[in-house]
Coordinates of C-alpha atoms in Angstrom, one line a residue:
Chain A
M500 CA -42.4 10.4 -7.5
S501 CA -41.6 10.4 -3.8
E502 CA -40.0 7.0 -3.7
V503 CA -37.7 7.1 -0.6
I504 CA -34.2 5.8 -1.4
L505 CA -32.6 6.6 2.0
R506 CA -34.5 6.6 5.2
V507 CA -32.6 7.5 8.4
R508 CA -34.3 7.3 11.8
D509 CA -33.0 8.3 15.2
V510 CA -29.3 7.7 14.4
H511 CA -27.0 8.1 17.4
K512 CA -23.3 7.9 17.4
R513 CA -20.8 8.5 20.2
Y514 CA -17.0 8.5 20.4
G515 CA -16.3 7.8 24.0
A516 CA -17.8 10.5 26.0
L517 CA -18.5 12.7 23.0
E518 CA -22.0 12.3 21.4
V519 CA -21.5 13.2 17.8
L520 CA -25.0 12.4 16.5
K521 CA -28.0 12.8 18.9
G522 CA -30.9 11.3 17.0
V523 CA -31.0 12.3 13.3
D524 CA -33.9 11.6 11.0
L525 CA -34.0 12.2 7.2
D526 CA -35.6 10.9 4.0
V527 CA -33.9 11.2 0.6
E528 CA -36.2 10.6 -2.3
R529 CA -35.2 9.3 -5.8
G530 CA -33.7 12.1 -7.8
E531 CA -33.4 14.4 -4.8
V532 CA -30.2 16.5 -4.1
M533 CA -30.0 16.9 -0.4
C534 CA -27.3 19.4 0.8
I535 CA -26.2 19.3 4.4
I536 CA -24.5 22.3 5.8
G537 CA -23.3 23.2 9.3
P538 CA -20.3 24.2 11.3
S539 CA -17.3 21.8 11.6
G540 CA -17.9 19.4 14.4
S541 CA -21.7 19.5 13.8
G542 CA -21.7 15.8 12.9
K543 CA -22.5 16.2 9.2
S544 CA -19.6 14.1 7.9
T545 CA -20.2 11.4 10.6
L546 CA -23.8 11.2 9.5
L547 CA -22.8 10.9 5.9
R548 CA -20.3 8.1 6.7
S549 CA -22.9 6.2 8.7
L550 CA -25.1 6.1 5.6
N551 CA -22.8 3.5 4.0
H552 CA -21.6 2.1 7.3
L553 CA -18.1 3.5 7.1
E554 CA -19.1 4.5 10.7
T555 CA -21.0 2.1 12.9
I556 CA -23.9 3.6 14.7
D557 CA -25.0 3.1 18.3
R558 CA -28.7 3.5 17.9
G559 CA -31.3 4.0 15.2
R560 CA -31.5 2.7 11.6
V561 CA -30.4 3.5 8.1
E562 CA -32.4 2.0 5.2
L563 CA -31.5 1.9 1.6
S564 CA -34.7 1.2 -0.5
G565 CA -36.2 -0.4 2.5
E566 CA -33.2 -2.6 3.3
L567 CA -31.5 -2.1 6.7
I568 CA -27.9 -0.9 6.1
G569 CA -25.0 -2.6 8.1
Y570 CA -27.2 -4.5 10.5
R571 CA -29.8 -7.3 10.7
E572 CA -32.7 -7.2 13.0
R573 CA -33.0 -9.8 15.6
G574 CA -35.9 -9.0 17.9
Q575 CA -35.1 -5.7 19.5
T576 CA -31.4 -5.7 18.7
L577 CA -29.5 -4.9 15.6
V578 CA -26.6 -7.4 14.8
S579 CA -23.7 -6.4 12.5
L580 CA -23.9 -7.9 9.0
P581 CA -21.1 -10.2 7.8
E582 CA -18.6 -8.5 5.6
K583 CA -19.9 -10.1 2.4
E584 CA -23.4 -8.6 2.8
L585 CA -22.0 -5.3 4.0
A586 CA -19.8 -5.1 0.9
A587 CA -22.8 -5.8 -1.3
Q588 CA -24.7 -3.0 0.3
R589 CA -21.8 -0.5 0.0
A590 CA -21.5 -1.4 -3.7
R591 CA -25.0 0.2 -4.2
I592 CA -24.0 3.5 -2.5
G593 CA -21.4 5.7 -4.2
M594 CA -19.1 7.9 -2.2
V595 CA -16.9 10.9 -3.1
F596 CA -14.3 11.9 -0.5
Q597 CA -12.9 15.3 0.4
S598 CA -9.4 14.1 -0.3
F599 CA -10.4 12.2 -3.5
N600 CA -8.7 8.9 -2.3
L601 CA -8.0 7.8 -5.8
F602 CA -5.8 4.7 -6.0
P603 CA -2.4 6.2 -6.8
H604 CA -0.8 3.1 -8.3
L605 CA -3.6 2.7 -10.9
T606 CA -4.2 4.8 -14.0
V607 CA -7.3 6.9 -14.3
L608 CA -9.0 4.2 -16.4
Q609 CA -7.9 1.4 -14.0
N610 CA -9.3 3.4 -11.1
V611 CA -12.7 3.5 -12.7
V612 CA -12.7 -0.1 -13.9
E613 CA -11.3 -1.7 -10.7
A614 CA -14.6 -2.1 -8.7
P615 CA -17.1 -2.9 -11.6
V616 CA -14.8 -5.7 -12.7
G617 CA -13.6 -6.9 -9.3
V618 CA -16.8 -6.5 -7.3
L619 CA -19.7 -6.7 -9.8
G620 CA -17.9 -9.1 -12.1
R621 CA -18.5 -7.1 -15.3
P622 CA -16.5 -8.2 -18.4
I623 CA -13.4 -6.0 -18.6
A624 CA -14.1 -4.8 -22.2
Q625 CA -17.6 -3.6 -21.2
A626 CA -16.3 -2.0 -18.0
R627 CA -13.6 -0.1 -20.0
E628 CA -16.2 1.2 -22.4
D629 CA -18.4 2.3 -19.6
A630 CA -15.4 4.0 -17.9
R631 CA -14.5 5.9 -21.0
R632 CA -18.1 7.1 -21.4
L633 CA -18.1 8.3 -17.7
L634 CA -14.7 9.9 -18.0
A635 CA -16.0 11.8 -21.1
R636 CA -19.0 12.9 -19.1
V637 CA -16.7 14.5 -16.4
G638 CA -14.5 15.9 -19.2
L639 CA -11.5 13.7 -18.8
E640 CA -11.6 11.3 -21.8
H641 CA -8.1 12.6 -22.8
R642 CA -6.5 11.6 -19.4
T643 CA -7.4 7.9 -19.2
D644 CA -3.8 6.7 -19.1
A645 CA -2.5 9.3 -16.6
Y646 CA -1.8 8.5 -13.0
P647 CA -3.7 10.4 -10.3
R648 CA -0.6 12.3 -9.2
Q649 CA -0.3 13.8 -12.7
L650 CA -3.7 15.4 -12.4
S651 CA -4.9 18.6 -10.8
G652 CA -7.1 18.4 -7.7
G653 CA -10.2 19.2 -9.7
Q654 CA -9.4 16.6 -12.3
Q655 CA -8.7 14.0 -9.5
Q656 CA -12.1 14.7 -7.9
R657 CA -13.8 14.3 -11.3
V658 CA -12.2 10.9 -11.7
A659 CA -13.4 10.0 -8.2
I660 CA -16.9 11.0 -9.3
A661 CA -16.6 8.8 -12.4
R662 CA -15.3 6.0 -10.2
A663 CA -18.3 6.2 -8.0
L664 CA -20.7 6.4 -10.9
A665 CA -19.2 3.3 -12.6
M666 CA -20.9 1.2 -9.9
D667 CA -24.4 2.5 -11.0
P668 CA -25.2 3.5 -7.4
E669 CA -28.7 4.2 -6.2
V670 CA -27.4 7.2 -4.3
V671 CA -24.0 9.0 -4.2
L672 CA -22.7 10.6 -1.0
F673 CA -20.4 13.6 -1.4
D674 CA -18.2 14.4 1.7
E675 CA -17.1 18.0 1.2
P676 CA -16.1 17.3 -2.4
T677 CA -14.6 20.7 -3.0
S678 CA -13.0 21.6 0.4
A679 CA -9.5 20.3 -0.6
L680 CA -9.5 22.2 -3.9
D681 CA -7.7 25.4 -4.9
P682 CA -10.4 28.1 -5.4
E683 CA -10.1 28.2 -9.2
L684 CA -10.7 24.4 -9.4
V685 CA -13.9 24.3 -7.4
G686 CA -16.1 25.4 -10.3
E687 CA -15.2 22.5 -12.6
V688 CA -16.2 19.9 -9.9
L689 CA -19.4 21.8 -9.0
D690 CA -20.3 21.9 -12.7
V691 CA -20.0 18.1 -13.0
M692 CA -22.1 17.7 -9.9
K693 CA -24.8 20.0 -11.3
D694 CA -24.8 18.1 -14.5
L695 CA -25.4 14.9 -12.5
A696 CA -28.1 16.4 -10.5
E697 CA -29.9 17.5 -13.6
G698 CA -29.5 14.0 -15.0
G699 CA -31.6 12.8 -12.1
L700 CA -28.9 11.3 -9.8
T701 CA -29.9 11.0 -6.2
M702 CA -27.2 12.8 -4.1
V703 CA -26.5 13.7 -0.5
V704 CA -23.9 16.5 -0.4
V705 CA -22.1 17.7 2.7
T706 CA -20.8 21.0 1.6
H707 CA -19.6 24.5 2.5
E708 CA -20.7 25.8 -1.0
I709 CA -23.8 27.7 -0.1
G710 CA -24.2 28.8 -3.7
F711 CA -24.3 25.2 -4.9
A712 CA -26.8 24.3 -2.2
R713 CA -29.1 27.2 -3.3
E714 CA -28.8 26.6 -7.0
V715 CA -28.7 22.8 -7.3
G716 CA -30.0 21.4 -4.0
S717 CA -33.6 20.3 -3.8
S718 CA -33.5 20.3 -0.1
L719 CA -31.3 21.7 2.6
L720 CA -30.4 20.5 6.1
F721 CA -28.7 22.6 8.7
M722 CA -26.9 20.6 11.4
D723 CA -25.4 21.7 14.6
G724 CA -24.4 19.9 17.7
G725 CA -25.3 16.4 16.4
V726 CA -28.9 17.3 15.5
V727 CA -30.8 18.6 12.5
V728 CA -31.6 22.2 13.5
E729 CA -33.5 23.2 10.4
R730 CA -34.5 21.8 7.1
G731 CA -36.5 22.8 4.0
A732 CA -36.2 24.1 0.5
P733 CA -32.8 25.7 0.1
R734 CA -34.0 29.2 -0.8
A735 CA -36.4 29.2 2.2
V736 CA -33.8 28.1 4.7
L737 CA -31.1 30.4 3.4
E738 CA -33.2 33.5 2.9
D739 CA -35.6 33.2 5.9
P740 CA -34.0 30.9 8.5
Q741 CA -36.4 30.2 11.4
Q742 CA -33.8 29.2 14.0
E743 CA -31.4 31.4 15.8
R744 CA -28.5 29.0 15.3
T745 CA -29.1 28.8 11.6
R746 CA -29.2 32.6 11.4
A747 CA -25.9 32.8 13.4
F748 CA -24.2 30.3 11.1
L749 CA -25.4 31.8 7.9
S750 CA -24.4 35.3 8.9
K751 CA -20.8 34.0 9.2
V752 CA -20.7 32.1 5.9
L753 CA -22.8 34.3 3.5
Chain B
M882 CA 12.3 43.9 -24.9
R883 CA 15.3 46.0 -24.0
D884 CA 18.8 44.9 -24.7
Q885 CA 19.4 42.2 -22.2
P886 CA 21.8 39.3 -22.7
S887 CA 19.8 36.3 -23.9
A888 CA 19.6 33.2 -21.7
T889 CA 22.3 31.4 -23.5
E890 CA 24.8 34.1 -22.8
I891 CA 24.4 34.0 -19.1
R892 CA 26.9 31.7 -17.4
V893 CA 26.9 30.5 -13.8
A894 CA 30.5 30.0 -12.5
H895 CA 30.6 27.5 -9.7
R896 CA 32.9 28.3 -6.9
L897 CA 36.1 26.2 -6.7
H898 CA 36.6 24.5 -3.4
A899 CA 40.4 24.1 -2.8
G900 CA 39.8 21.9 0.2
W901 CA 37.9 19.3 -1.9
W902 CA 40.7 19.0 -4.3
V903 CA 43.3 18.5 -1.6
A904 CA 41.1 15.9 0.1
T905 CA 40.5 14.1 -3.2
A906 CA 44.2 13.9 -4.0
L907 CA 45.0 12.6 -0.5
V908 CA 42.4 9.9 -0.7
A909 CA 43.5 8.9 -4.2
V910 CA 47.1 8.5 -3.2
L911 CA 46.2 6.4 -0.1
A912 CA 43.9 4.2 -2.2
A913 CA 46.6 3.7 -4.8
A914 CA 49.2 2.8 -2.2
L915 CA 46.8 0.2 -0.6
L916 CA 45.9 -1.3 -3.9
R917 CA 49.6 -1.6 -4.9
S918 CA 50.6 -3.2 -1.6
L919 CA 47.7 -5.7 -2.1
L920 CA 48.3 -6.6 -5.8
T921 CA 52.1 -6.9 -5.4
N922 CA 51.7 -9.1 -2.3
P923 CA 52.7 -12.6 -3.4
N924 CA 50.7 -14.0 -0.4
L925 CA 47.5 -13.0 -2.2
Q926 CA 48.2 -15.8 -4.7
L927 CA 46.0 -14.5 -7.4
D928 CA 46.9 -17.5 -9.6
V929 CA 45.2 -19.7 -6.9
V930 CA 42.2 -17.4 -6.9
R931 CA 42.0 -17.8 -10.7
E932 CA 42.4 -21.6 -10.4
Y933 CA 39.5 -22.1 -8.0
F934 CA 37.1 -19.3 -9.1
F935 CA 35.3 -21.6 -11.6
S936 CA 36.2 -24.9 -10.0
A937 CA 33.3 -27.4 -9.7
E938 CA 33.4 -27.5 -5.9
I939 CA 33.1 -23.7 -5.6
L940 CA 30.4 -23.5 -8.3
R941 CA 28.4 -26.3 -6.5
G942 CA 28.7 -24.3 -3.3
L943 CA 27.5 -21.1 -5.1
A944 CA 24.5 -23.0 -6.5
R945 CA 23.6 -24.2 -3.0
T946 CA 24.0 -20.7 -1.6
L947 CA 21.7 -19.3 -4.3
E948 CA 19.2 -22.1 -3.7
L949 CA 19.1 -21.5 0.1
T950 CA 18.8 -17.8 -0.4
A951 CA 16.0 -18.0 -3.0
I952 CA 13.9 -20.6 -1.1
A953 CA 14.4 -19.1 2.3
M954 CA 13.7 -15.6 1.1
L955 CA 10.5 -16.5 -0.8
A956 CA 9.2 -18.5 2.2
G957 CA 10.3 -15.6 4.5
I958 CA 8.3 -13.1 2.4
A959 CA 5.2 -15.3 2.4
I960 CA 5.5 -15.8 6.2
G961 CA 6.2 -12.1 6.6
V962 CA 3.1 -10.9 4.7
L963 CA 0.9 -13.4 6.6
T964 CA 2.4 -12.3 9.9
A965 CA 2.1 -8.6 9.1
V966 CA -1.6 -9.0 8.2
M967 CA -2.2 -11.0 11.4
R968 CA -0.4 -8.4 13.5
L969 CA -2.7 -5.7 12.1
S970 CA -5.8 -7.8 12.7
P971 CA -8.3 -6.6 15.2
V972 CA -8.5 -10.1 16.6
K973 CA -6.4 -10.0 19.7
L974 CA -5.3 -13.6 19.6
L975 CA -4.1 -13.4 16.0
S976 CA -2.1 -10.2 16.6
G977 CA -0.8 -11.6 19.8
I978 CA 0.5 -14.8 18.2
A979 CA 2.1 -12.8 15.3
G980 CA 3.7 -10.5 17.8
A981 CA 5.1 -13.4 19.9
Y982 CA 6.5 -15.0 16.7
V983 CA 8.3 -11.8 15.7
W984 CA 9.5 -11.3 19.3
F985 CA 11.0 -14.8 19.5
F986 CA 12.6 -15.2 16.1
R987 CA 14.0 -11.7 16.0
G988 CA 15.2 -12.0 19.6
T989 CA 17.3 -15.2 19.4
P990 CA 20.5 -15.6 17.3
L991 CA 20.1 -17.1 13.9
L992 CA 23.0 -19.5 14.6
V993 CA 21.1 -20.8 17.6
Q994 CA 18.0 -21.3 15.5
I995 CA 19.9 -23.2 12.9
I996 CA 21.5 -25.5 15.5
F997 CA 18.1 -26.0 17.2
W998 CA 16.3 -27.1 14.0
Y999 CA 19.3 -29.4 13.1
N1000 CA 18.9 -31.0 16.6
L1001 CA 15.1 -31.1 16.6
S1002 CA 15.1 -34.9 17.0
A1003 CA 16.6 -34.4 20.5
L1004 CA 13.4 -32.6 21.5
F1005 CA 10.8 -34.5 19.3
P1006 CA 12.2 -37.9 18.2
E1007 CA 9.1 -38.5 16.2
L1008 CA 6.8 -36.2 14.2
T1009 CA 3.1 -37.3 14.1
L1010 CA 0.0 -36.2 12.2
G1011 CA -3.3 -36.8 14.0
I1012 CA -5.9 -35.4 16.4
P1013 CA -4.1 -33.6 19.3
F1014 CA -4.9 -34.2 23.0
G1015 CA -4.8 -38.0 22.9
G1016 CA -6.7 -38.5 19.6
P1017 CA -5.8 -41.0 17.0
T1018 CA -2.5 -40.8 15.1
F1019 CA -2.7 -41.0 11.3
Q1020 CA 0.9 -41.0 10.4
A1021 CA 4.3 -40.8 12.2
W1022 CA 7.8 -40.0 10.9
D1023 CA 11.3 -40.2 12.3
T1024 CA 12.4 -36.6 12.9
N1025 CA 15.9 -37.3 11.6
V1026 CA 14.5 -38.6 8.3
V1027 CA 12.2 -35.6 7.8
V1028 CA 14.5 -32.8 9.0
T1029 CA 17.6 -33.2 6.8
P1030 CA 20.4 -30.7 7.1
L1031 CA 18.8 -28.9 4.1
M1032 CA 15.4 -28.9 5.7
A1033 CA 16.8 -27.7 9.0
S1034 CA 18.7 -24.9 7.3
L1035 CA 15.7 -23.8 5.3
L1036 CA 13.4 -23.9 8.3
A1037 CA 15.8 -21.8 10.3
L1038 CA 16.5 -19.2 7.6
A1039 CA 12.9 -18.9 6.5
L1040 CA 11.4 -18.6 10.0
N1041 CA 14.1 -16.0 11.0
E1042 CA 13.6 -14.1 7.8
G1043 CA 9.8 -14.2 8.2
A1044 CA 10.1 -12.3 11.5
Y1045 CA 12.1 -9.5 9.9
M1046 CA 9.9 -9.4 6.8
A1047 CA 6.8 -9.2 8.9
E1048 CA 8.0 -5.9 10.4
I1049 CA 9.0 -4.6 7.0
V1050 CA 5.6 -5.5 5.4
R1051 CA 3.8 -4.1 8.5
G1052 CA 5.6 -0.8 8.0
G1053 CA 4.6 -0.8 4.4
I1054 CA 1.0 -1.4 5.1
L1055 CA 0.9 1.3 7.7
S1056 CA 2.4 3.7 5.2
V1057 CA -0.6 3.5 3.0
D1058 CA -3.1 6.3 3.7
Q1059 CA -6.2 5.2 5.7
G1060 CA -8.4 6.9 3.0
Q1061 CA -7.4 4.1 0.5
Q1062 CA -8.9 1.5 2.7
E1063 CA -12.1 3.6 3.0
A1064 CA -12.4 4.3 -0.7
A1065 CA -12.0 0.6 -1.5
R1066 CA -14.6 -0.4 1.0
A1067 CA -17.0 2.3 -0.1
L1068 CA -16.8 0.7 -3.6
G1069 CA -17.9 -2.6 -2.1
M1070 CA -14.5 -4.4 -2.0
R1071 CA -14.0 -7.0 0.7
G1072 CA -11.0 -7.3 3.0
R1073 CA -8.8 -9.7 1.0
R1074 CA -9.4 -7.9 -2.2
V1075 CA -8.7 -4.5 -0.6
M1076 CA -5.4 -5.9 0.7
R1077 CA -4.4 -7.6 -2.5
R1078 CA -5.4 -5.0 -5.1
I1079 CA -5.1 -1.7 -3.2
I1080 CA -3.1 -1.8 0.0
L1081 CA -0.2 -4.2 -0.8
P1082 CA 0.7 -2.8 -4.2
Q1083 CA 1.1 0.6 -2.6
A1084 CA 2.9 -0.8 0.4
M1085 CA 5.5 -2.4 -2.1
R1086 CA 7.1 1.0 -2.7
V1087 CA 8.1 1.1 1.0
V1088 CA 8.7 -2.6 1.3
V1089 CA 11.0 -3.2 -1.7
P1090 CA 14.2 -1.2 -0.6
P1091 CA 14.5 -2.9 2.9
T1092 CA 13.6 -6.3 1.3
G1093 CA 16.5 -5.9 -1.1
N1094 CA 18.7 -5.4 1.9
Q1095 CA 17.3 -8.5 3.4
V1096 CA 18.0 -10.6 0.3
I1097 CA 21.6 -9.5 0.3
S1098 CA 21.8 -10.1 4.1
M1099 CA 20.3 -13.6 3.5
L1100 CA 22.9 -14.4 0.8
K1101 CA 25.6 -13.9 3.4
S1102 CA 23.9 -15.2 6.5
S1103 CA 23.2 -18.4 4.7
A1104 CA 26.9 -19.1 5.3
L1105 CA 25.9 -19.9 8.9
V1106 CA 24.3 -23.1 7.8
S1107 CA 27.7 -24.6 7.5
V1108 CA 27.1 -25.8 11.1
T1109 CA 24.8 -28.4 9.6
S1110 CA 27.6 -29.5 7.2
M1111 CA 25.8 -28.0 4.3
P1112 CA 28.5 -27.2 1.7
E1113 CA 27.3 -23.8 0.6
L1114 CA 29.7 -21.2 -0.9
L1115 CA 31.7 -20.3 2.1
Y1116 CA 31.9 -23.8 3.5
S1117 CA 33.0 -25.2 0.1
A1118 CA 35.8 -22.7 0.1
Q1119 CA 36.7 -23.7 3.7
L1120 CA 36.7 -27.4 2.7
V1121 CA 39.2 -26.6 0.0
Y1122 CA 41.6 -24.6 2.1
Q1123 CA 41.5 -27.1 4.9
R1124 CA 43.1 -29.5 2.4
T1125 CA 45.4 -27.0 0.7
F1126 CA 46.1 -24.4 3.4
Q1127 CA 45.5 -21.6 0.8
T1128 CA 43.2 -19.8 3.2
I1129 CA 43.4 -16.2 1.9
P1130 CA 43.0 -16.9 -1.8
L1131 CA 40.0 -19.2 -1.2
L1132 CA 38.4 -16.6 1.0
I1133 CA 38.9 -14.1 -1.8
V1134 CA 37.2 -16.6 -4.2
A1135 CA 34.2 -16.8 -2.0
S1136 CA 34.1 -13.0 -1.3
L1137 CA 34.3 -12.2 -5.1
W1138 CA 31.4 -14.5 -5.7
Y1139 CA 29.4 -12.9 -3.0
L1140 CA 30.2 -9.5 -4.5
V1141 CA 29.2 -10.6 -8.0
V1142 CA 25.8 -11.9 -6.8
T1143 CA 25.2 -8.8 -4.6
T1144 CA 25.9 -6.6 -7.7
L1145 CA 23.4 -8.5 -9.8
L1146 CA 20.8 -8.4 -7.0
S1147 CA 21.3 -4.6 -6.6
I1148 CA 20.7 -4.1 -10.3
G1149 CA 17.5 -6.3 -10.0
Q1150 CA 16.4 -4.2 -7.0
F1151 CA 16.8 -1.0 -9.0
Y1152 CA 14.3 -2.2 -11.6
V1153 CA 11.8 -3.6 -9.1
E1154 CA 11.9 -0.3 -7.3
R1155 CA 11.3 1.5 -10.5
R1156 CA 8.4 -0.7 -11.3
Y1157 CA 6.6 0.1 -8.0
A1158 CA 7.4 3.8 -8.2
R1159 CA 4.8 4.2 -11.0
G1160 CA 2.2 6.7 -9.9
S1161 CA 4.2 7.9 -6.9
R1162 CA 6.5 10.1 -8.9
N1163 CA 6.0 12.3 -12.0
T1164 CA 9.1 10.9 -13.7
L1165 CA 10.8 7.6 -13.1
P1166 CA 14.5 7.5 -12.3
P1167 CA 16.5 6.8 -15.6
T1168 CA 17.8 3.3 -16.1
P1169 CA 21.7 3.1 -16.6
W1170 CA 21.1 2.7 -20.3
Q1171 CA 18.9 5.8 -20.5
R1172 CA 21.6 7.7 -18.5
L1173 CA 24.3 6.5 -20.9
R1174 CA 22.3 7.5 -23.9
A1175 CA 21.6 11.0 -22.4
L1176 CA 25.3 11.4 -21.8
R1177 CA 26.2 10.4 -25.4
V1178 CA 23.6 12.9 -26.7
R1179 CA 25.0 15.7 -24.5
G1180 CA 28.6 14.7 -25.6
A1181 CA 27.6 14.9 -29.3
A1182 CA 25.9 18.3 -28.8
A1183 CA 29.0 19.8 -27.1

């Protein structure tokens, strides 16, 4: 136990005059499901996107299994990695987006197979077999030949999850995975995520689904104003928040 | 269920628009009158049109026109894709060079560009390959030998086309949602692969219709290369009527050929568009054959 997969230290990020992240620390252990909640503009999505270097950071460090993400250390300064190494790191981190971002010109199966074949160089027959297995796991084995547009939002998000899993990632980042869904479709996506959590997948989930965080999360982070205000076991934070800001936020969403 | 008329009994009666019928009749009469005056005009010399339509000279010109259009268009598309990617590059020098290229070749008349390449030897009598800024020269050629009329024509048409295609492709790339780029990168794909496998295939849907326009435009603007004495379709027709003074019938011959090729290209465009519409629509537009079959089925049912 307690093998740290993701280690984040003192991460800062600013857009012009606006400081979005003001020094964030966190550790994600293998098999942990960390949920991040907070008001919009609190920096939680930016934090998530800096974990796989979709956002550059201005200070601090992000490590995946001990390896610095996005940068190379040269004395006291961090130098951006060349694209090739960056891509290799990103291939180890899965990501699921709020707006699914499936490739609309490819079928469901092709969406899942694209990166394992193109990036990892897996044989296509094996990749297809893996993809079918993953699609069955998210309950979509019967839609392999459909195009994303022909699917409901919930189905699209489940394909997106299968696409991320096809790379055998060490950790999967979920960026508000159910926020773009019609209310009646939220459940099917959360069910899949719960199943993955029980299967031991390491997950970092930015979410507004407090119920999911309470039931499935192994730890909970409340962010506001670019800092982590409170953290702990989900039940403890949700039922007995120590900070005034956390209380104010929870009173609005619960 | 109460007694309601079943769905098949309910009929929708569309309103008749008297004005449409009057306008249609008027236009039909005018068109018929115009057609009659044309077809009965002996100056049209339809027998001459028939005589030259399949003549060797005209067909050679047609082949030359098709050759120019195909090569210049393919080269133009290649230049256009490259230029579009350069223009969108974060490297200022690359995007600057691409922008300047588009600015120059779109901003000067094609005819001037053709004449310029044809007269390149007046500017550079000799073309050399070597290290620039006074380094050694490996090979040198006489410009007039390298830049033949065909080469000058192709250079001018392709470079001009590349500038237009660059803007079309750039528009296509920009039409693809930013999230596609992010999703591809998050999966560990690198720039070239993202462009080739994810962005460009989606951009095609936006790029194909204006490109079809460009091909048809190229077919006709290739006639401008007659200034380099290249006997393409129009110039071949001109060469004939300069001998025989049958100007109108030979212009008709050339025009009919342009129309035939344009028709074929439009059909091709329909199928290419249909190919790239996959995934962006729930149902693809029916092909003419499918439409015909649907019509026959409906006719049989009535």
